[in-house]
Structures are given as C-alpha cells and as structure tokens.
Amino acid sequence: MTPEAMVGDITHLLEVWVAGWAGCRGYETGTEGRFPAALRADTTGDWEYFASDPSDTEFVALAAKTVEAPARVLTILTNDVLRYKTLAEQHGLNVTSASQTMMVVDMETQDAEDPWLSDDELTLETSESNGVHHAVVRSGDTLAASGQVFVVKGTAVFDKIVTEPAFQRRGLGSFIMKALAAQAFEHSVEDGLLLASLDGQKLYSHLGWTSVCHVLMLSASDEGADLSVR
C-alpha cells in the first residue's frame, strides 16, 4: 500500500501502531471506547489512551479517564492540533509533547539486504525474542546504537531507535533502520510505521518515510515525558 493510501485511515494506523509498540515493549493492551490503550508497566505504571481525531464527546470521556491519575496519558493523532490543545485546556489536561509525527513507508522502497558497517571498530548484533527483532551496534563493550521492530498484520512497527550521544553524526541511525528492515523482511511485510521525534523526522524522511499526522501528548501532570523518549 502506498503512503498516500495509508494516510486515509489514521484510526487503523493507530491501532496497528499501538499493537506493534505494545508488542515491542511487552505491554498489556485494552480499549477505551472505540480507541486502543496500553498499560505502561515499565515506566508510568498506568494506562496510556490513544485516539485519532476523536469527537468532542469522545475527547471529554477520554479526558475524564486520564485525569483520574497524574501518571495517565492521552495521546491524540490529528492534523488539527489547535482544536485538541483547546479541548485539553478546557478539561484539565496539559500538553506534554506536540513535536512528534506518525510516519509511514512502503517497505518495497526499503533495502532488504543486511547492511554492513564501514567502521571496523563497530559490531552489529541482531536477535529475536517473542517476535521482537533487535539490532544493537557496539564499539567494544560500549553501546553505540540500538532499535527494535515488531511485525503486525504485514506492518513493521519500528521502536526505540536510539544513537548514543558519543556516536551521533556517524550514520548509525540509518544503519539501525536498515538492519531492522532486513529482519522485518523475514516476515511478509508491506508497510512500515513509527512515531518520530523532530530529529528522527529528518532521518526517516531521508530514508523515504512520509509524515501522516501530528502527535499530541496530554496529561493531568506537568511532568509528562516527551514522546521522543518513549
């Protein structure tokens, strides 16, 4: 499916992304109304609710669940950010991130071959556990870059793509993405999906990914973590 076709159904993309993200993290999932939710057992220890362009009535219901506990998070996918910022203010929620985007790619445009490292001091380790594929680059015993991917219904959901500060500007982000794509192709995959930080958006755009919508993170707390480090 082309990115243009995928953009037409953000609700479906959200459901697939949550399933893949939760699969990568081992999170319990559920629903709140017609939208997905995940229990972030390793971080906040509470629920995160997700919705794509909810109606005002749906937003009010989700906000009411979110404000029940300061650790709860409501994440909205939309291209009408101002509308949901206004609704959030009206219903006791603070914006803790507004810089992320959801991005998609046609996996046919991605390299299916294992990449190689030009620096002999670096090594690549790949592994798989419970359906989650991992890629790790090390310099000796020092972690340089890492990431993971989980395939859901023909979609590869990429997660935790991180280059350590001392190893940035060396192309390792692109390398990890290519290493994970090669592993994803062990399955029947058509599309790729991820949430990207501002820095990540530049990298993924260079690799052929397309932005679908903005991602707005809301919480009753003033101390919510930015989506870029989720």
GROMACS .gro file of C-alpha atoms in nm:
model
  230
    1MET     CA    1   0.000   0.000   0.000
    2THR     CA    2   0.130   0.346  -0.085
    3PRO     CA    3   0.178   0.603   0.194
    4GLU     CA    4  -0.092   0.816   0.030
    5ALA     CA    5  -0.342   0.531   0.062
    6MET     CA    6  -0.237   0.461   0.422
    7VAL     CA    7  -0.296   0.823   0.525
    8GLY     CA    8  -0.665   0.782   0.450
    9ASP     CA    9  -0.726   0.572   0.761
   10ILE     CA   10  -0.532   0.711   1.057
   11THR     CA   11  -0.755   0.522   1.302
   12HIS     CA   12  -0.641   0.192   1.151
   13LEU     CA   13  -0.278   0.306   1.151
   14LEU     CA   14  -0.309   0.396   1.518
   15GLU     CA   15  -0.447   0.054   1.607
   16VAL     CA   16  -0.163  -0.118   1.422
   17TRP     CA   17   0.099   0.109   1.576
   18VAL     CA   18  -0.027   0.051   1.931
   19ALA     CA   19  -0.029  -0.325   1.873
   20GLY     CA   20   0.328  -0.315   1.739
   21TRP     CA   21   0.458  -0.073   2.002
   22ALA     CA   22   0.299  -0.276   2.281
   23GLY     CA   23   0.439  -0.593   2.123
   24CYS     CA   24   0.788  -0.442   2.130
   25ARG     CA   25   0.752  -0.340   2.494
   26GLY     CA   26   0.552  -0.637   2.623
   27TYR     CA   27   0.267  -0.409   2.731
   28GLU     CA   28  -0.084  -0.523   2.815
   29THR     CA   29  -0.336  -0.364   2.578
   30GLY     CA   30  -0.704  -0.282   2.602
   31THR     CA   31  -0.960  -0.038   2.470
   32GLU     CA   32  -1.132   0.274   2.593
   33GLY     CA   33  -1.443   0.333   2.389
   34ARG     CA   34  -1.350   0.262   2.028
   35PHE     CA   35  -0.983   0.350   2.079
   36PRO     CA   36  -0.679   0.146   2.192
   37ALA     CA   37  -0.498   0.172   2.524
   38ALA     CA   38  -0.178   0.028   2.669
   39LEU     CA   39  -0.058  -0.027   3.026
   40ARG     CA   40   0.292   0.121   3.053
   41ALA     CA   41   0.409  -0.117   3.323
   42ASP     CA   42   0.780  -0.031   3.290
   43THR     CA   43   0.751   0.348   3.303
   44THR     CA   44   0.445   0.523   3.445
   45GLY     CA   45   0.280   0.204   3.569
   46ASP     CA   46  -0.052   0.334   3.440
   47TRP     CA   47  -0.263   0.348   3.124
   48GLU     CA   48  -0.198   0.549   2.812
   49TYR     CA   49  -0.503   0.612   2.595
   50PHE     CA   50  -0.479   0.676   2.222
   51ALA     CA   51  -0.726   0.836   1.982
   52SER     CA   52  -0.725   0.969   1.628
   53ASP     CA   53  -0.939   1.281   1.578
   54PRO     CA   54  -1.193   1.194   1.850
   55SER     CA   55  -1.523   1.380   1.857
   56ASP     CA   56  -1.571   1.637   2.132
   57THR     CA   57  -1.783   1.385   2.324
   58GLU     CA   58  -1.519   1.115   2.287
   59PHE     CA   59  -1.247   1.355   2.395
   60VAL     CA   60  -1.438   1.452   2.709
   61ALA     CA   61  -1.476   1.084   2.805
   62LEU     CA   62  -1.108   1.010   2.743
   63ALA     CA   63  -1.001   1.321   2.932
   64ALA     CA   64  -1.212   1.218   3.229
   65LYS     CA   65  -1.033   0.881   3.243
   66THR     CA   66  -0.694   1.048   3.203
   67VAL     CA   67  -0.732   1.300   3.486
   68GLU     CA   68  -0.818   1.020   3.731
   69ALA     CA   69  -0.442   0.969   3.785
   70PRO     CA   70  -0.146   1.203   3.720
   71ALA     CA   71   0.056   0.923   3.555
   72ARG     CA   72  -0.208   0.859   3.289
   73VAL     CA   73  -0.153   0.990   2.938
   74LEU     CA   74  -0.385   1.071   2.649
   75THR     CA   75  -0.218   1.069   2.309
   76ILE     CA   76  -0.406   1.225   2.016
   77LEU     CA   77  -0.321   1.177   1.649
   78THR     CA   78  -0.450   1.467   1.445
   79ASN     CA   79  -0.379   1.737   1.191
   80ASP     CA   80  -0.592   1.983   1.389
   81VAL     CA   81  -0.358   2.039   1.682
   82LEU     CA   82  -0.514   2.370   1.792
   83ARG     CA   83  -0.856   2.210   1.837
   84TYR     CA   84  -0.725   1.947   2.078
   85LYS     CA   85  -0.497   2.187   2.263
   86THR     CA   86  -0.806   2.398   2.330
   87LEU     CA   87  -1.010   2.097   2.442
   88ALA     CA   88  -0.724   1.983   2.665
   89GLU     CA   89  -0.713   2.319   2.843
   90GLN     CA   90  -1.090   2.309   2.894
   91HIS     CA   91  -1.075   1.965   3.055
   92GLY     CA   92  -0.778   1.986   3.287
   93LEU     CA   93  -0.504   1.841   3.068
   94ASN     CA   94  -0.159   1.980   2.993
   95VAL     CA   95   0.030   1.941   2.666
   96THR     CA   96   0.349   1.748   2.743
   97SER     CA   97   0.455   1.692   2.381
   98ALA     CA   98   0.348   1.836   2.048
   99SER     CA   99   0.660   1.782   1.839
  100GLN     CA  100   0.610   1.424   1.723
  101THR     CA  101   0.465   1.286   1.400
  102MET     CA  102   0.345   0.947   1.283
  103MET     CA  103   0.535   0.837   0.973
  104VAL     CA  104   0.478   0.559   0.719
  105VAL     CA  105   0.675   0.396   0.438
  106ASP     CA  106   0.613   0.144   0.162
  107MET     CA  107   0.853  -0.133   0.260
  108GLU     CA  108   0.912  -0.214  -0.105
  109THR     CA  109   1.121   0.104  -0.116
  110GLN     CA  110   1.346  -0.018   0.168
  111ASP     CA  111   1.662  -0.228   0.133
  112ALA     CA  112   1.601  -0.593   0.222
  113GLU     CA  113   1.972  -0.679   0.245
  114ASP     CA  114   2.172  -0.684   0.568
  115PRO     CA  115   2.376  -0.360   0.586
  116TRP     CA  116   2.747  -0.355   0.659
  117LEU     CA  117   2.950  -0.134   0.891
  118SER     CA  118   3.234   0.065   0.736
  119ASP     CA  119   3.399   0.118   1.076
  120ASP     CA  120   3.593  -0.191   1.188
  121GLU     CA  121   3.567  -0.079   1.550
  122LEU     CA  122   3.189  -0.125   1.541
  123THR     CA  123   2.998  -0.453   1.551
  124LEU     CA  124   2.635  -0.538   1.486
  125GLU     CA  125   2.437  -0.782   1.699
  126THR     CA  126   2.089  -0.894   1.593
  127SER     CA  127   1.847  -1.111   1.787
  128GLU     CA  128   1.479  -1.206   1.815
  129SER     CA  129   1.270  -1.272   2.126
  130ASN     CA  130   0.894  -1.323   2.143
  131GLY     CA  131   0.856  -1.183   1.793
  132VAL     CA  132   1.057  -0.870   1.865
  133HIS     CA  133   1.364  -0.822   1.644
  134HIS     CA  134   1.654  -0.628   1.795
  135ALA     CA  135   1.958  -0.461   1.640
  136VAL     CA  136   2.247  -0.334   1.852
  137VAL     CA  137   2.572  -0.167   1.742
  138ARG     CA  138   2.863  -0.166   1.987
  139SER     CA  139   3.209  -0.023   1.999
  140GLY     CA  140   3.385  -0.284   2.207
  141ASP     CA  141   3.166  -0.313   2.517
  142THR     CA  142   3.013   0.032   2.467
  143LEU     CA  143   2.661   0.064   2.330
  144ALA     CA  144   2.657   0.288   2.022
  145ALA     CA  145   2.308   0.250   1.874
  146SER     CA  146   2.005   0.025   1.901
  147GLY     CA  147   1.647  -0.033   1.791
  148GLN     CA  148   1.371  -0.289   1.763
  149VAL     CA  149   1.087  -0.384   1.530
  150PHE     CA  150   0.769  -0.592   1.561
  151VAL     CA  151   0.554  -0.703   1.268
  152VAL     CA  152   0.174  -0.673   1.296
  153LYS     CA  153  -0.051  -0.785   1.010
  154GLY     CA  154   0.203  -0.704   0.740
  155THR     CA  155   0.320  -0.380   0.900
  156ALA     CA  156   0.665  -0.340   1.055
  157VAL     CA  157   0.642  -0.116   1.363
  158PHE     CA  158   0.982   0.034   1.448
  159ASP     CA  159   1.057   0.134   1.807
  160LYS     CA  160   1.331   0.281   2.029
  161ILE     CA  161   1.566   0.385   1.750
  162VAL     CA  162   1.847   0.541   1.955
  163THR     CA  163   2.200   0.655   1.876
  164GLU     CA  164   2.405   0.729   2.187
  165PRO     CA  165   2.536   1.090   2.203
  166ALA     CA  166   2.903   0.996   2.159
  167PHE     CA  167   2.823   0.812   1.835
  168GLN     CA  168   2.588   1.056   1.664
  169ARG     CA  169   2.655   1.208   1.320
  170ARG     CA  170   2.806   0.880   1.200
  171GLY     CA  171   2.509   0.734   1.011
  172LEU     CA  172   2.422   0.480   1.277
  173GLY     CA  173   2.055   0.578   1.286
  174SER     CA  174   2.021   0.490   0.919
  175PHE     CA  175   2.224   0.174   0.976
  176ILE     CA  176   1.997   0.053   1.258
  177MET     CA  177   1.688   0.121   1.047
  178LYS     CA  178   1.833  -0.082   0.760
  179ALA     CA  179   1.935  -0.365   0.992
  180LEU     CA  180   1.585  -0.379   1.139
  181ALA     CA  181   1.423  -0.362   0.795
  182ALA     CA  182   1.631  -0.663   0.687
  183GLN     CA  183   1.497  -0.855   0.988
  184ALA     CA  184   1.140  -0.741   0.924
  185PHE     CA  185   1.163  -0.887   0.575
  186GLU     CA  186   1.184  -1.230   0.736
  187HIS     CA  187   0.807  -1.180   0.757
  188SER     CA  188   0.558  -1.082   0.489
  189VAL     CA  189   0.562  -0.704   0.523
  190GLU     CA  190   0.411  -0.429   0.311
  191ASP     CA  191   0.434  -0.115   0.522
  192GLY     CA  192   0.647   0.046   0.791
  193LEU     CA  193   0.513   0.258   1.076
  194LEU     CA  194   0.664   0.462   1.360
  195LEU     CA  195   0.636   0.774   1.574
  196ALA     CA  196   0.920   1.018   1.518
  197SER     CA  197   1.083   1.297   1.717
  198LEU     CA  198   1.194   1.614   1.543
  199ASP     CA  199   1.543   1.475   1.491
  200GLY     CA  200   1.401   1.142   1.382
  201GLN     CA  201   1.176   1.306   1.124
  202LYS     CA  202   1.483   1.431   0.935
  203LEU     CA  203   1.641   1.086   0.935
  204TYR     CA  204   1.329   0.897   0.831
  205SER     CA  205   1.239   1.148   0.560
  206HIS     CA  206   1.586   1.091   0.415
  207LEU     CA  207   1.508   0.717   0.414
  208GLY     CA  208   1.182   0.769   0.223
  209TRP     CA  209   0.930   0.787   0.506
  210THR     CA  210   0.625   1.019   0.490
  211SER     CA  211   0.460   1.209   0.776
  212VAL     CA  212   0.092   1.126   0.828
  213CYS     CA  213  -0.018   1.343   1.119
  214HIS     CA  214   0.089   1.521   1.435
  215VAL     CA  215   0.103   1.350   1.773
  216LEU     CA  216  -0.020   1.539   2.080
  217MET     CA  217   0.055   1.402   2.428
  218LEU     CA  218  -0.166   1.517   2.715
  219SER     CA  219  -0.159   1.456   3.090
  220ALA     CA  220  -0.302   1.599   3.411
  221SER     CA  221   0.059   1.623   3.529
  222ASP     CA  222   0.305   1.895   3.434
  223GLU     CA  223   0.583   1.637   3.427
  224GLY     CA  224   0.488   1.413   3.134
  225ALA     CA  225   0.775   1.262   2.935
  226ASP     CA  226   0.821   1.370   2.577
  227LEU     CA  227   0.718   1.116   2.315
  228SER     CA  228   1.067   1.131   2.167
  229VAL     CA  229   1.193   0.922   2.458
  230ARG     CA  230   0.902   0.681   2.477
   0.00000   0.00000   0.00000
